[in-house]
Amino acid sequence: MRISELSRVSGVSIATIKYYLRAGVLGPGRHTARNQAQYGDAHAHRLRLIRVLMDVGGLSLAAVSDVLDAIDDNRLPLHRLMGVAHHALGPHATAAPAPDVTEAQSDVGELIERLGWKVSARAPARGALAEALVALRRLGYGGGVEVLAPYAELAGELAGRELTTVATGAGRHEVVEHVVVGTVVFEAAFVALRRLAQEHHSAVRFAGG
Amino acid sequence: MRISELSRVSGVSIATIKYYLRAGVLGPGRHTARNQAQYGDAHAHRLRLIRVLMDVGGLSLAAVSDVLDAIDDNRLPLHRLMGVAHHALGPHATAAPAPDVTEAQSDVGELIERLGWKVSARAPARGALAEALVALRRLGYGGGVEVLAPYAELAGELAGRELTTVATGAGRHEVVEHVVVGTVVFEAAFVALRRLAQEHHSAVRFAGG
């Protein structure tokens, strides 16, 4: 299909498609004539994937590029894939952490060890978890690492169920994409569902109290 | 304390504090002399709260302002608080939704009804959930509303537990802040824990397979 048709089926404007082509997150079409190229279903799918990562996952184009590199990297062994995909998803540590962040990171490390989880020492989620603990502590809510225990329990249960839905028989490329989409989309879905459930439970609790 | 001391204890620069004062998200200090003001612990606490909402919750200053208005609004009945706080947290719907988004919103409405959850028709999380379903459908992953059922079950369980930790005996202002901080901070914490658990389960599953 021509770029105008690709724009129609993907819902992405021609100007944005051209920008993605220049940025390298969308592979080039097959050139058929001077200034004309043909695109296939794979291009349309890739465009939808880019939009999901940006719109649902809130990723920057640079982060999208990193995630797509992980999806496309055939040398990456499957058991290391989740870590690499998560690393690409971020967040990325910036400046040197404040002393209370360093302390929280060590608390998070102990929690992970106690749970028996095998997780890369450089997993960005370790830092995100430490930031959450620090936020509680700075606001005077205590924030001992044990407040995370019920969340860790549910998260472990959820992740265990989720991984069994990834078909090992599927092609490597499909498995990787499935994992990335599942991480981003169900994360957003769970956050939304928790907020809905909170609204419900608080209406019930405080209306009666 | 003077503004320099407030900056030191809160970790927020003097320039940023002045910006928050002008934007009205931080109340004015007590003026003691021309161009001098005294600030108290409440100012330091409010500054830390603003930083948590922005750094952990990813909120814009405009969204922070909406959330603080909800916290400070004494006329708001407690059972409506969660909905208002969530509304302030966003996301805020922008353009008219695409036809497949409208369809997904109606599916989400049916799911909420089936769960028996009492949730405002204008809850932003309804839209966020519809966007997640649409993302799955556009990428060809099916995305019938039943894929959300296990997430809804866990989210309901979590929210039920969380609400019991909010002391009804505490002051109204404390309850509201507790609810907002809990929403933002434990959302970030749960997302991080799920990613860590996913990395663990995928390492175990794919290393052995």
PDB file of N, CA and C in Angstrom, chain A residues 46-88:
ATOM      1  N   ARG A  46       3.461  -2.279  13.108  1.00  0.00           N
ATOM      2  CA  ARG A  46       4.521  -1.589  13.841  1.00  0.00           C
ATOM      3  C   ARG A  46       4.076  -0.173  14.258  1.00  0.00           C
ATOM      4  N   LEU A  47       3.349   0.496  13.358  1.00  0.00           N
ATOM      5  CA  LEU A  47       2.838   1.836  13.688  1.00  0.00           C
ATOM      6  C   LEU A  47       1.888   1.782  14.880  1.00  0.00           C
ATOM      7  N   ARG A  48       0.994   0.767  14.892  1.00  0.00           N
ATOM      8  CA  ARG A  48       0.053   0.637  16.008  1.00  0.00           C
ATOM      9  C   ARG A  48       0.794   0.353  17.309  1.00  0.00           C
ATOM     10  N   LEU A  49       1.846  -0.476  17.204  1.00  0.00           N
ATOM     11  CA  LEU A  49       2.652  -0.798  18.389  1.00  0.00           C
ATOM     12  C   LEU A  49       3.329   0.468  18.937  1.00  0.00           C
ATOM     13  N   ILE A  50       3.880   1.279  18.048  1.00  0.00           N
ATOM     14  CA  ILE A  50       4.527   2.540  18.475  1.00  0.00           C
ATOM     15  C   ILE A  50       3.517   3.423  19.195  1.00  0.00           C
ATOM     16  N   ARG A  51       2.301   3.527  18.644  1.00  0.00           N
ATOM     17  CA  ARG A  51       1.278   4.394  19.255  1.00  0.00           C
ATOM     18  C   ARG A  51       0.851   3.865  20.626  1.00  0.00           C
ATOM     19  N   VAL A  52       0.737   2.533  20.759  1.00  0.00           N
ATOM     20  CA  VAL A  52       0.360   1.957  22.054  1.00  0.00           C
ATOM     21  C   VAL A  52       1.443   2.255  23.101  1.00  0.00           C
ATOM     22  N   LEU A  53       2.707   2.074  22.713  1.00  0.00           N
ATOM     23  CA  LEU A  53       3.801   2.326  23.657  1.00  0.00           C
ATOM     24  C   LEU A  53       3.807   3.791  24.098  1.00  0.00           C
ATOM     25  N   MET A  54       3.512   4.704  23.153  1.00  0.00           N
ATOM     26  CA  MET A  54       3.534   6.130  23.489  1.00  0.00           C
ATOM     27  C   MET A  54       2.261   6.561  24.223  1.00  0.00           C
ATOM     28  N   ASP A  55       1.092   6.144  23.709  1.00  0.00           N
ATOM     29  CA  ASP A  55      -0.181   6.654  24.258  1.00  0.00           C
ATOM     30  C   ASP A  55      -0.581   5.939  25.538  1.00  0.00           C
ATOM     31  N   VAL A  56      -0.462   4.620  25.571  1.00  0.00           N
ATOM     32  CA  VAL A  56      -0.867   3.867  26.770  1.00  0.00           C
ATOM     33  C   VAL A  56       0.293   3.810  27.764  1.00  0.00           C
ATOM     34  N   GLY A  57       1.504   3.568  27.250  1.00  0.00           N
ATOM     35  CA  GLY A  57       2.656   3.418  28.147  1.00  0.00           C
ATOM     36  C   GLY A  57       3.319   4.731  28.525  1.00  0.00           C
ATOM     37  N   GLY A  58       2.988   5.807  27.798  1.00  0.00           N
ATOM     38  CA  GLY A  58       3.577   7.113  28.099  1.00  0.00           C
ATOM     39  C   GLY A  58       5.059   7.194  27.776  1.00  0.00           C
ATOM     40  N   LEU A  59       5.544   6.327  26.862  1.00  0.00           N
ATOM     41  CA  LEU A  59       6.976   6.310  26.534  1.00  0.00           C
ATOM     42  C   LEU A  59       7.337   7.448  25.579  1.00  0.00           C
ATOM     43  N   SER A  60       8.571   7.932  25.705  1.00  0.00           N
ATOM     44  CA  SER A  60       9.112   8.880  24.735  1.00  0.00           C
ATOM     45  C   SER A  60       9.512   8.116  23.477  1.00  0.00           C
ATOM     46  N   LEU A  61       9.759   8.842  22.376  1.00  0.00           N
ATOM     47  CA  LEU A  61      10.161   8.165  21.144  1.00  0.00           C
ATOM     48  C   LEU A  61      11.514   7.464  21.325  1.00  0.00           C
ATOM     49  N   ALA A  62      12.393   8.058  22.138  1.00  0.00           N
ATOM     50  CA  ALA A  62      13.694   7.430  22.400  1.00  0.00           C
ATOM     51  C   ALA A  62      13.503   6.096  23.126  1.00  0.00           C
ATOM     52  N   ALA A  63      12.589   6.071  24.105  1.00  0.00           N
ATOM     53  CA  ALA A  63      12.323   4.832  24.834  1.00  0.00           C
ATOM     54  C   ALA A  63      11.673   3.803  23.911  1.00  0.00           C
ATOM     55  N   VAL A  64      10.766   4.250  23.035  1.00  0.00           N
ATOM     56  CA  VAL A  64      10.139   3.350  22.057  1.00  0.00           C
ATOM     57  C   VAL A  64      11.220   2.710  21.193  1.00  0.00           C
ATOM     58  N   SER A  65      12.173   3.516  20.772  1.00  0.00           N
ATOM     59  CA  SER A  65      13.258   3.021  19.933  1.00  0.00           C
ATOM     60  C   SER A  65      14.048   1.926  20.654  1.00  0.00           C
ATOM     61  N   ASP A  66      14.332   2.123  21.944  1.00  0.00           N
ATOM     62  CA  ASP A  66      15.052   1.119  22.734  1.00  0.00           C
ATOM     63  C   ASP A  66      14.245  -0.177  22.849  1.00  0.00           C
ATOM     64  N   VAL A  67      12.927  -0.037  23.086  1.00  0.00           N
ATOM     65  CA  VAL A  67      12.071  -1.217  23.242  1.00  0.00           C
ATOM     66  C   VAL A  67      12.017  -1.994  21.926  1.00  0.00           C
ATOM     67  N   LEU A  68      11.869  -1.287  20.798  1.00  0.00           N
ATOM     68  CA  LEU A  68      11.798  -1.954  19.499  1.00  0.00           C
ATOM     69  C   LEU A  68      13.120  -2.652  19.176  1.00  0.00           C
ATOM     70  N   ASP A  69      14.238  -2.041  19.590  1.00  0.00           N
ATOM     71  CA  ASP A  69      15.540  -2.694  19.398  1.00  0.00           C
ATOM     72  C   ASP A  69      15.574  -4.020  20.149  1.00  0.00           C
ATOM     73  N   ALA A  70      15.027  -4.026  21.381  1.00  0.00           N
ATOM     74  CA  ALA A  70      15.001  -5.264  22.177  1.00  0.00           C
ATOM     75  C   ALA A  70      14.123  -6.309  21.482  1.00  0.00           C
ATOM     76  N   ILE A  71      12.962  -5.872  20.935  1.00  0.00           N
ATOM     77  CA  ILE A  71      12.071  -6.806  20.240  1.00  0.00           C
ATOM     78  C   ILE A  71      12.768  -7.395  19.013  1.00  0.00           C
ATOM     79  N   ASP A  72      13.533  -6.553  18.322  1.00  0.00           N
ATOM     80  CA  ASP A  72      14.140  -6.976  17.051  1.00  0.00           C
ATOM     81  C   ASP A  72      15.466  -7.715  17.221  1.00  0.00           C
ATOM     82  N   ASP A  73      16.026  -7.722  18.438  1.00  0.00           N
ATOM     83  CA  ASP A  73      17.345  -8.307  18.657  1.00  0.00           C
ATOM     84  C   ASP A  73      17.245  -9.829  18.781  1.00  0.00           C
ATOM     85  N   ASN A  74      17.571 -10.542  17.712  1.00  0.00           N
ATOM     86  CA  ASN A  74      17.395 -11.991  17.687  1.00  0.00           C
ATOM     87  C   ASN A  74      18.408 -12.746  18.544  1.00  0.00           C
ATOM     88  N   ARG A  75      19.497 -12.073  18.939  1.00  0.00           N
ATOM     89  CA  ARG A  75      20.522 -12.783  19.717  1.00  0.00           C
ATOM     90  C   ARG A  75      20.169 -12.856  21.201  1.00  0.00           C
ATOM     91  N   LEU A  76      19.143 -12.078  21.583  1.00  0.00           N
ATOM     92  CA  LEU A  76      18.789 -11.996  23.000  1.00  0.00           C
ATOM     93  C   LEU A  76      18.113 -13.289  23.459  1.00  0.00           C
ATOM     94  N   PRO A  77      18.710 -14.016  24.445  1.00  0.00           N
ATOM     95  CA  PRO A  77      18.035 -15.237  24.893  1.00  0.00           C
ATOM     96  C   PRO A  77      16.715 -14.888  25.595  1.00  0.00           C
ATOM     97  N   LEU A  78      15.705 -15.766  25.421  1.00  0.00           N
ATOM     98  CA  LEU A  78      14.362 -15.481  25.926  1.00  0.00           C
ATOM     99  C   LEU A  78      14.334 -15.187  27.425  1.00  0.00           C
ATOM    100  N   HIS A  79      15.137 -15.923  28.201  1.00  0.00           N
ATOM    101  CA  HIS A  79      15.059 -15.732  29.652  1.00  0.00           C
ATOM    102  C   HIS A  79      15.658 -14.396  30.082  1.00  0.00           C
ATOM    103  N   ARG A  80      16.386 -13.716  29.173  1.00  0.00           N
ATOM    104  CA  ARG A  80      16.931 -12.401  29.531  1.00  0.00           C
ATOM    105  C   ARG A  80      16.070 -11.278  28.966  1.00  0.00           C
ATOM    106  N   LEU A  81      15.120 -11.668  28.125  1.00  0.00           N
ATOM    107  CA  LEU A  81      14.318 -10.712  27.396  1.00  0.00           C
ATOM    108  C   LEU A  81      13.531  -9.755  28.280  1.00  0.00           C
ATOM    109  N   MET A  82      12.872 -10.312  29.307  1.00  0.00           N
ATOM    110  CA  MET A  82      12.018  -9.474  30.150  1.00  0.00           C
ATOM    111  C   MET A  82      12.841  -8.367  30.791  1.00  0.00           C
ATOM    112  N   GLY A  83      14.028  -8.723  31.284  1.00  0.00           N
ATOM    113  CA  GLY A  83      14.889  -7.724  31.906  1.00  0.00           C
ATOM    114  C   GLY A  83      15.287  -6.631  30.928  1.00  0.00           C
ATOM    115  N   VAL A  84      15.656  -7.024  29.709  1.00  0.00           N
ATOM    116  CA  VAL A  84      16.091  -6.042  28.711  1.00  0.00           C
ATOM    117  C   VAL A  84      14.917  -5.156  28.292  1.00  0.00           C
ATOM    118  N   ALA A  85      13.739  -5.777  28.105  1.00  0.00           N
ATOM    119  CA  ALA A  85      12.558  -4.994  27.725  1.00  0.00           C
ATOM    120  C   ALA A  85      12.223  -3.994  28.830  1.00  0.00           C
ATOM    121  N   HIS A  86      12.292  -4.450  30.084  1.00  0.00           N
ATOM    122  CA  HIS A  86      11.995  -3.549  31.196  1.00  0.00           C
ATOM    123  C   HIS A  86      13.016  -2.430  31.274  1.00  0.00           C
ATOM    124  N   HIS A  87      14.272  -2.776  30.998  1.00  0.00           N
ATOM    125  CA  HIS A  87      15.312  -1.763  31.023  1.00  0.00           C
ATOM    126  C   HIS A  87      15.025  -0.684  29.987  1.00  0.00           C
ATOM    127  N   ALA A  88      14.582  -1.124  28.816  1.00  0.00           N
ATOM    128  CA  ALA A  88      14.256  -0.167  27.765  1.00  0.00           C
ATOM    129  C   ALA A  88      13.033   0.672  28.152  1.00  0.00           C
TER     130      ALA A  88
END
